[in-house]
PDB file of C-alpha atoms in Angstrom:
ATOM      1  CA  UNK A 272      35.823 158.913  31.848  1.00  0.00           C
ATOM      2  CA  UNK A 273      34.111 161.086  34.452  1.00  0.00           C
ATOM      3  CA  UNK A 274      30.793 159.177  34.317  1.00  0.00           C
ATOM      4  CA  UNK A 275      32.352 155.802  35.195  1.00  0.00           C
ATOM      5  CA  UNK A 276      29.316 154.986  37.281  1.00  0.00           C
ATOM      6  CA  UNK A 277      29.753 158.219  39.215  1.00  0.00           C
ATOM      7  CA  UNK A 278      27.108 158.409  41.909  1.00  0.00           C
ATOM      8  CA  UNK A 279      24.826 161.403  42.098  1.00  0.00           C
ATOM      9  CA  UNK A 280      22.281 162.410  44.719  1.00  0.00           C
ATOM     10  CA  UNK A 281      19.362 164.513  43.470  1.00  0.00           C
ATOM     11  CA  UNK A 282      17.674 166.549  46.229  1.00  0.00           C
ATOM     12  CA  UNK A 283      14.498 168.172  44.891  1.00  0.00           C
ATOM     13  CA  UNK A 284      10.944 168.342  46.230  1.00  0.00           C
ATOM     14  CA  UNK A 285       9.308 168.727  42.818  1.00  0.00           C
ATOM     15  CA  UNK A 286       8.589 165.092  41.922  1.00  0.00           C
ATOM     16  CA  UNK A 287       8.233 165.781  38.190  1.00  0.00           C
ATOM     17  CA  UNK A 288      11.509 167.661  37.846  1.00  0.00           C
ATOM     18  CA  UNK A 289      13.258 165.190  40.130  1.00  0.00           C
ATOM     19  CA  UNK A 290      12.079 162.298  37.928  1.00  0.00           C
ATOM     20  CA  UNK A 291      13.263 164.058  34.742  1.00  0.00           C
ATOM     21  CA  UNK A 292      16.684 164.836  36.251  1.00  0.00           C
ATOM     22  CA  UNK A 293      17.152 161.287  37.540  1.00  0.00           C
ATOM     23  CA  UNK A 294      16.177 159.730  34.195  1.00  0.00           C
ATOM     24  CA  UNK A 295      18.343 162.141  32.154  1.00  0.00           C
ATOM     25  CA  UNK A 296      21.382 161.315  34.312  1.00  0.00           C
ATOM     26  CA  UNK A 297      20.741 157.560  34.326  1.00  0.00           C
ATOM     27  CA  UNK A 298      20.551 157.724  30.528  1.00  0.00           C
ATOM     28  CA  UNK A 299      24.110 159.132  30.631  1.00  0.00           C
ATOM     29  CA  UNK A 300      25.294 156.156  32.695  1.00  0.00           C
ATOM     30  CA  UNK A 301      25.346 157.718  36.151  1.00  0.00           C
ATOM     31  CA  UNK A 302      24.225 155.892  39.289  1.00  0.00           C
ATOM     32  CA  UNK A 303      21.507 158.205  40.633  1.00  0.00           C
ATOM     33  CA  UNK A 304      19.659 158.324  43.966  1.00  0.00           C
ATOM     34  CA  UNK A 305      17.060 160.898  44.919  1.00  0.00           C
ATOM     35  CA  UNK A 306      15.388 162.340  48.009  1.00  0.00           C
ATOM     36  CA  UNK A 307      12.881 165.162  48.371  1.00  0.00           C
ATOM     37  CA  UNK A 308      13.696 166.866  51.696  1.00  0.00           C
ATOM     38  CA  UNK A 309      16.714 168.306  53.449  1.00  0.00           C
ATOM     39  CA  UNK A 310      16.166 165.876  56.320  1.00  0.00           C
ATOM     40  CA  UNK A 311      16.176 162.908  53.931  1.00  0.00           C
ATOM     41  CA  UNK A 312      19.339 164.267  52.243  1.00  0.00           C
ATOM     42  CA  UNK A 313      21.126 164.453  55.612  1.00  0.00           C
ATOM     43  CA  UNK A 314      20.075 160.897  56.490  1.00  0.00           C
ATOM     44  CA  UNK A 315      21.113 159.588  53.060  1.00  0.00           C
ATOM     45  CA  UNK A 316      24.512 161.337  53.293  1.00  0.00           C
ATOM     46  CA  UNK A 317      25.220 159.701  56.640  1.00  0.00           C
ATOM     47  CA  UNK A 318      25.076 156.315  54.901  1.00  0.00           C
ATOM     48  CA  UNK A 319      26.503 157.167  51.456  1.00  0.00           C
ATOM     49  CA  UNK A 320      29.049 159.462  49.806  1.00  0.00           C
ATOM     50  CA  UNK A 321      28.016 160.470  46.295  1.00  0.00           C
ATOM     51  CA  UNK A 322      30.467 162.007  43.845  1.00  0.00           C
ATOM     52  CA  UNK A 323      28.073 164.929  43.362  1.00  0.00           C
ATOM     53  CA  UNK A 324      24.828 166.264  44.798  1.00  0.00           C
ATOM     54  CA  UNK A 325      22.239 168.229  42.816  1.00  0.00           C
ATOM     55  CA  UNK A 326      20.514 170.426  45.371  1.00  0.00           C
ATOM     56  CA  UNK A 327      17.271 172.351  44.956  1.00  0.00           C
ATOM     57  CA  UNK A 328      17.590 175.739  46.651  1.00  0.00           C
ATOM     58  CA  UNK A 329      14.072 175.691  48.063  1.00  0.00           C
ATOM     59  CA  UNK A 330      12.940 172.510  49.753  1.00  0.00           C
ATOM     60  CA  UNK A 331       9.762 172.119  51.787  1.00  0.00           C
ATOM     61  CA  UNK A 332      11.656 171.533  55.039  1.00  0.00           C
ATOM     62  CA  UNK A 333      14.799 173.660  54.514  1.00  0.00           C
ATOM     63  CA  UNK A 334      16.522 175.989  52.123  1.00  0.00           C
ATOM     64  CA  UNK A 335      19.693 175.268  50.195  1.00  0.00           C
ATOM     65  CA  UNK A 336      22.043 177.689  51.973  1.00  0.00           C
ATOM     66  CA  UNK A 337      20.974 176.438  55.424  1.00  0.00           C
ATOM     67  CA  UNK A 338      21.339 172.796  54.390  1.00  0.00           C
ATOM     68  CA  UNK A 339      24.790 173.459  52.897  1.00  0.00           C
ATOM     69  CA  UNK A 340      25.867 175.317  56.064  1.00  0.00           C
ATOM     70  CA  UNK A 341      24.719 172.481  58.327  1.00  0.00           C
ATOM     71  CA  UNK A 342      26.433 169.852  56.157  1.00  0.00           C
ATOM     72  CA  UNK A 343      29.635 171.927  56.262  1.00  0.00           C
ATOM     73  CA  UNK A 344      29.440 172.091  60.066  1.00  0.00           C
ATOM     74  CA  UNK A 345      28.933 168.315  60.217  1.00  0.00           C
ATOM     75  CA  UNK A 346      31.905 167.834  57.835  1.00  0.00           C
ATOM     76  CA  UNK A 347      29.486 165.944  55.604  1.00  0.00           C
ATOM     77  CA  UNK A 348      29.312 168.262  52.599  1.00  0.00           C
ATOM     78  CA  UNK A 349      29.947 166.629  49.235  1.00  0.00           C
ATOM     79  CA  UNK A 350      30.555 168.545  45.994  1.00  0.00           C
ATOM     80  CA  UNK A 351      27.264 170.010  44.843  1.00  0.00           C
ATOM     81  CA  UNK A 352      25.479 171.817  42.021  1.00  0.00           C
ATOM     82  CA  UNK A 353      22.508 174.078  42.744  1.00  0.00           C
ATOM     83  CA  UNK A 354      19.198 173.652  40.928  1.00  0.00           C
ATOM     84  CA  UNK A 355      17.191 176.841  41.182  1.00  0.00           C
ATOM     85  CA  UNK A 356      13.913 178.318  40.005  1.00  0.00           C
ATOM     86  CA  UNK A 357      13.296 181.800  38.681  1.00  0.00           C
ATOM     87  CA  UNK A 358      13.939 184.634  41.114  1.00  0.00           C
ATOM     88  CA  UNK A 359      16.487 182.705  43.185  1.00  0.00           C
ATOM     89  CA  UNK A 360      19.583 184.359  41.697  1.00  0.00           C
ATOM     90  CA  UNK A 361      20.566 186.094  44.964  1.00  0.00           C
ATOM     91  CA  UNK A 362      20.333 182.827  46.896  1.00  0.00           C
ATOM     92  CA  UNK A 363      22.229 181.039  44.096  1.00  0.00           C
ATOM     93  CA  UNK A 364      25.083 183.544  44.434  1.00  0.00           C
ATOM     94  CA  UNK A 365      25.126 182.988  48.204  1.00  0.00           C
ATOM     95  CA  UNK A 366      25.386 179.233  47.755  1.00  0.00           C
ATOM     96  CA  UNK A 367      28.075 179.623  45.074  1.00  0.00           C
ATOM     97  CA  UNK A 368      30.085 181.440  47.766  1.00  0.00           C
ATOM     98  CA  UNK A 369      29.510 178.388  49.996  1.00  0.00           C
ATOM     99  CA  UNK A 370      31.270 176.227  47.419  1.00  0.00           C
ATOM    100  CA  UNK A 371      28.701 175.196  44.809  1.00  0.00           C
ATOM    101  CA  UNK A 372      30.340 173.839  41.666  1.00  0.00           C
ATOM    102  CA  UNK A 373      27.739 175.395  39.392  1.00  0.00           C
ATOM    103  CA  UNK A 374      24.041 176.093  39.161  1.00  0.00           C
ATOM    104  CA  UNK A 375      21.323 175.276  36.688  1.00  0.00           C
ATOM    105  CA  UNK A 376      17.987 177.032  36.276  1.00  0.00           C
ATOM    106  CA  UNK A 377      14.714 175.109  36.427  1.00  0.00           C
ATOM    107  CA  UNK A 378      13.479 176.011  32.991  1.00  0.00           C
ATOM    108  CA  UNK A 379      12.803 174.350  29.668  1.00  0.00           C
ATOM    109  CA  UNK A 380      16.536 173.771  29.049  1.00  0.00           C
ATOM    110  CA  UNK A 381      17.187 172.073  32.388  1.00  0.00           C
ATOM    111  CA  UNK A 382      17.168 168.487  31.143  1.00  0.00           C
ATOM    112  CA  UNK A 383      19.197 169.402  28.038  1.00  0.00           C
ATOM    113  CA  UNK A 384      21.938 171.202  29.997  1.00  0.00           C
ATOM    114  CA  UNK A 385      22.038 169.024  33.108  1.00  0.00           C
ATOM    115  CA  UNK A 386      24.238 166.174  31.788  1.00  0.00           C
ATOM    116  CA  UNK A 387      26.871 168.640  30.520  1.00  0.00           C
ATOM    117  CA  UNK A 388      26.849 170.568  33.814  1.00  0.00           C
ATOM    118  CA  UNK A 389      27.219 167.338  35.803  1.00  0.00           C
ATOM    119  CA  UNK A 390      29.999 166.113  33.509  1.00  0.00           C
ATOM    120  CA  UNK A 391      31.878 169.423  33.874  1.00  0.00           C
ATOM    121  CA  UNK A 392      31.477 169.424  37.676  1.00  0.00           C
ATOM    122  CA  UNK A 393      32.701 165.815  37.961  1.00  0.00           C
ATOM    123  CA  UNK A 394      35.674 166.556  35.670  1.00  0.00           C
ATOM    124  CA  UNK A 395      36.622 169.497  37.910  1.00  0.00           C
ATOM    125  CA  UNK A 396      36.385 167.300  41.004  1.00  0.00           C
ATOM    126  CA  UNK A 397      38.614 164.660  39.367  1.00  0.00           C
ATOM    127  CA  UNK A 398      41.173 167.325  38.405  1.00  0.00           C
ATOM    128  CA  UNK A 399      41.249 168.593  41.993  1.00  0.00           C
ATOM    129  CA  UNK A 400      41.761 165.052  43.308  1.00  0.00           C
ATOM    130  CA  UNK A 401      44.591 164.456  40.813  1.00  0.00           C
ATOM    131  CA  UNK A 402      46.177 167.780  41.775  1.00  0.00           C
ATOM    132  CA  UNK A 403      45.988 166.889  45.477  1.00  0.00           C
ATOM    133  CA  UNK A 404      47.681 163.526  44.782  1.00  0.00           C
ATOM    134  CA  UNK A 405      50.402 165.267  42.746  1.00  0.00           C
ATOM    135  CA  UNK A 406      50.948 167.839  45.503  1.00  0.00           C
ATOM    136  CA  UNK A 407      51.268 165.098  48.146  1.00  0.00           C
ATOM    137  CA  UNK A 408      53.783 163.269  45.949  1.00  0.00           C
ATOM    138  CA  UNK A 409      55.688 166.520  45.381  1.00  0.00           C
ATOM    139  CA  UNK A 410      55.920 167.133  49.153  1.00  0.00           C
ATOM    140  CA  UNK A 411      57.037 163.522  49.713  1.00  0.00           C
ATOM    141  CA  UNK A 412      59.754 163.825  47.071  1.00  0.00           C
ATOM    142  CA  UNK A 413      60.863 167.159  48.526  1.00  0.00           C
ATOM    143  CA  UNK A 414      61.256 165.550  51.966  1.00  0.00           C
ATOM    144  CA  UNK A 415      63.174 162.672  50.384  1.00  0.00           C
ATOM    145  CA  UNK A 416      65.570 165.035  48.557  1.00  0.00           C
ATOM    146  CA  UNK A 417      66.182 166.956  51.790  1.00  0.00           C
ATOM    147  CA  UNK A 418      66.842 163.723  53.703  1.00  0.00           C
ATOM    148  CA  UNK A 419      69.259 162.452  51.015  1.00  0.00           C
ATOM    149  CA  UNK A 420      71.127 165.763  50.886  1.00  0.00           C
ATOM    150  CA  UNK A 421      71.343 165.802  54.691  1.00  0.00           C
ATOM    151  CA  UNK A 422      72.789 162.258  54.738  1.00  0.00           C
ATOM    152  CA  UNK A 423      75.226 163.205  51.980  1.00  0.00           C
ATOM    153  CA  UNK A 424      76.325 166.310  53.889  1.00  0.00           C
ATOM    154  CA  UNK A 425      76.953 164.215  57.007  1.00  0.00           C
ATOM    155  CA  UNK A 426      78.846 161.623  54.970  1.00  0.00           C
ATOM    156  CA  UNK A 427      81.080 164.271  53.343  1.00  0.00           C
ATOM    157  CA  UNK A 428      81.630 165.877  56.739  1.00  0.00           C
ATOM    158  CA  UNK A 429      82.623 162.536  58.272  1.00  0.00           C
ATOM    159  CA  UNK A 430      84.968 161.754  55.336  1.00  0.00           C
ATOM    160  CA  UNK A 431      86.626 165.165  55.646  1.00  0.00           C
ATOM    161  CA  UNK A 432      86.951 164.811  59.405  1.00  0.00           C
ATOM    162  CA  UNK A 433      88.384 161.286  59.219  1.00  0.00           C
ATOM    163  CA  UNK A 434      90.752 162.080  56.337  1.00  0.00           C
ATOM    164  CA  UNK A 435      91.917 165.344  57.837  1.00  0.00           C
ATOM    165  CA  UNK A 436      92.356 163.741  61.253  1.00  0.00           C
ATOM    166  CA  UNK A 437      94.596 160.986  59.785  1.00  0.00           C
ATOM    167  CA  UNK A 438      96.647 163.523  57.832  1.00  0.00           C
ATOM    168  CA  UNK A 439      97.145 165.684  60.937  1.00  0.00           C
ATOM    169  CA  UNK A 440      98.154 162.623  62.954  1.00  0.00           C
ATOM    170  CA  UNK A 441     100.622 161.630  60.237  1.00  0.00           C
ATOM    171  CA  UNK A 442     102.133 165.128  60.193  1.00  0.00           C
TER     172      UNK A 442
END
């Protein structure tokens, strides 16, 4: 199952909402850590690799798009879902273009919808990992088939050459 102790990092500077998100996800069986600034998120990500990050678009020390861009540059970006307040739709679209898995609005339904959004995002990540493994295996098998057919071609060529050479000598 996708929530097999999947680890989630919640990055939100609203302590109340952060607490509610963390508790709702822990209740679903996730291992959850939380920080409240972009700087703290960067530091945490240097030491850990969560399966998913829930990222508030507007933090006190940085904004979501800038944080995502810097994490991408550092090759330290993990799959993420945006948590956004009212009026942030334009910024949410920008961050979706940067690779966000989904976004959830900070409203009365947040805590109700959050577990399903996290579950869907984690399932998508698992499918992508499985697809990547299958593609690697497919490429490996392709190389193996080519190598076998190449050896077989050489073997047939050698048999023809040897057999034909003996027949010509006999003639």
